[in-house]
Amino acid sequence: DAGVIQSPRHEVTEMGQEVTLRCKPISGHNSLFWYRQTMMRGLELLIYFNNNVPIDDSGMPEDRFSAKMPNASFSTLKIQPSEPRDSAVYFCASSFEQGLSSYGYTFGSGTRLTVV
Amino acid sequence: AQTVTQSQPEMSVQEAETVTLSCTYDTSESDYYLFWYKQPPSRQMILVIRQEAYKQQNATENRFSVNFQKAAKSFSLKISDSQLGDAAMYFCAYRSESTGNQFYFGTGTSLTVIP
């Protein structure tokens, strides 16, 4: 398996533009997570899906952020309009969660977003 | 919300020596999982080791081992025979049934390995 695949690896965009980050989870994993990492706030959970259904989006900063998971093999995180304070590394992670059984997340390589 | 505390922002170790990274957590639950993740400069987050709280035996993965003290809510990571490739940020994480599938991460410890 190629692991969790994120694209793009780097994204530089101008303030006000729409940004779409993409993620392909590991086949067979039933949970998908979007995290944001910054120096100031560390790793923050934005949203997670279980069996393609959004379970908890309380970490999504505001209405400018939206996430979708149309099927088990693809998810997107969209920011519209983007702002300089959105600059961060965005990680996608997937896992197989069954009851309390947990084998840990597998993370993608992250997308470094810079909004100028 | 659960809290995971890593009190050492930075640590250093001589190559081939042993280093211990600290992690404490706050919970009222008896069943949960604890993890250590490594993030090298490439920024890829890599699972290092996993501990199930109901298991008394400390987890071990090659040169990496943990000291799990359930009563003290402590979960330290010991790296033996440190290598230059061990230089990275290390994050401790917690997950329980009450957190759903969400993991709570500490703020990380930056480990430098001195040749």
CSV table of N, CA and C in Angstrom, one decimal, chain A residues 6-10 89-92 107-112, chain B residues 43-44:
chain,number,residue,atom,x,y,z
A,6,GLN,N,-1.4,12.6,0.0
A,6,GLN,CA,-2.0,14.0,0.0
A,6,GLN,C,-1.4,14.8,-1.2
A,7,SER,N,-2.2,15.7,-1.7
A,7,SER,CA,-1.8,16.6,-2.7
A,7,SER,C,-2.5,17.9,-2.6
A,8,PRO,N,-1.8,19.0,-3.0
A,8,PRO,CA,-0.4,19.1,-3.3
A,8,PRO,C,0.5,19.0,-2.1
A,9,ARG,N,1.8,18.9,-2.3
A,9,ARG,CA,2.7,18.9,-1.2
A,9,ARG,C,2.9,20.3,-0.7
A,10,HIS,N,2.9,21.3,-1.6
A,10,HIS,CA,3.1,22.7,-1.3
A,10,HIS,C,2.0,23.5,-2.1
A,89,VAL,N,0.6,23.7,8.0
A,89,VAL,CA,0.7,22.4,7.4
A,89,VAL,C,-0.6,21.6,7.7
A,90,TYR,N,-1.2,21.1,6.7
A,90,TYR,CA,-2.4,20.4,6.8
A,90,TYR,C,-2.2,18.9,6.6
A,91,PHE,N,-2.5,18.1,7.6
A,91,PHE,CA,-2.3,16.7,7.5
A,91,PHE,C,-3.6,16.0,7.4
A,92,CYS,N,-3.6,14.9,6.5
A,92,CYS,CA,-4.7,14.0,6.5
A,92,CYS,C,-4.1,12.7,7.1
A,107,PHE,N,-0.4,8.8,8.9
A,107,PHE,CA,-0.5,10.2,8.3
A,107,PHE,C,0.0,10.3,6.9
A,108,GLY,N,-0.5,11.2,6.2
A,108,GLY,CA,0.0,11.6,4.9
A,108,GLY,C,1.2,12.5,5.1
A,109,SER,N,1.9,12.9,4.0
A,109,SER,CA,3.0,13.8,4.1
A,109,SER,C,2.7,15.2,4.4
A,110,GLY,N,1.4,15.6,4.4
A,110,GLY,CA,1.0,16.9,4.7
A,110,GLY,C,1.1,17.9,3.5
A,111,THR,N,0.3,18.9,3.5
A,111,THR,CA,0.4,20.0,2.5
A,111,THR,C,0.7,21.3,3.3
A,112,ARG,N,1.8,21.9,2.8
A,112,ARG,CA,2.2,23.1,3.4
A,112,ARG,C,1.5,24.2,2.6
B,43,ARG,N,8.8,16.1,7.8
B,43,ARG,CA,7.4,16.4,8.4
B,43,ARG,C,6.5,15.3,8.3
B,44,GLN,N,6.9,14.1,7.8
B,44,GLN,CA,6.1,12.9,7.9
B,44,GLN,C,5.9,12.5,9.3
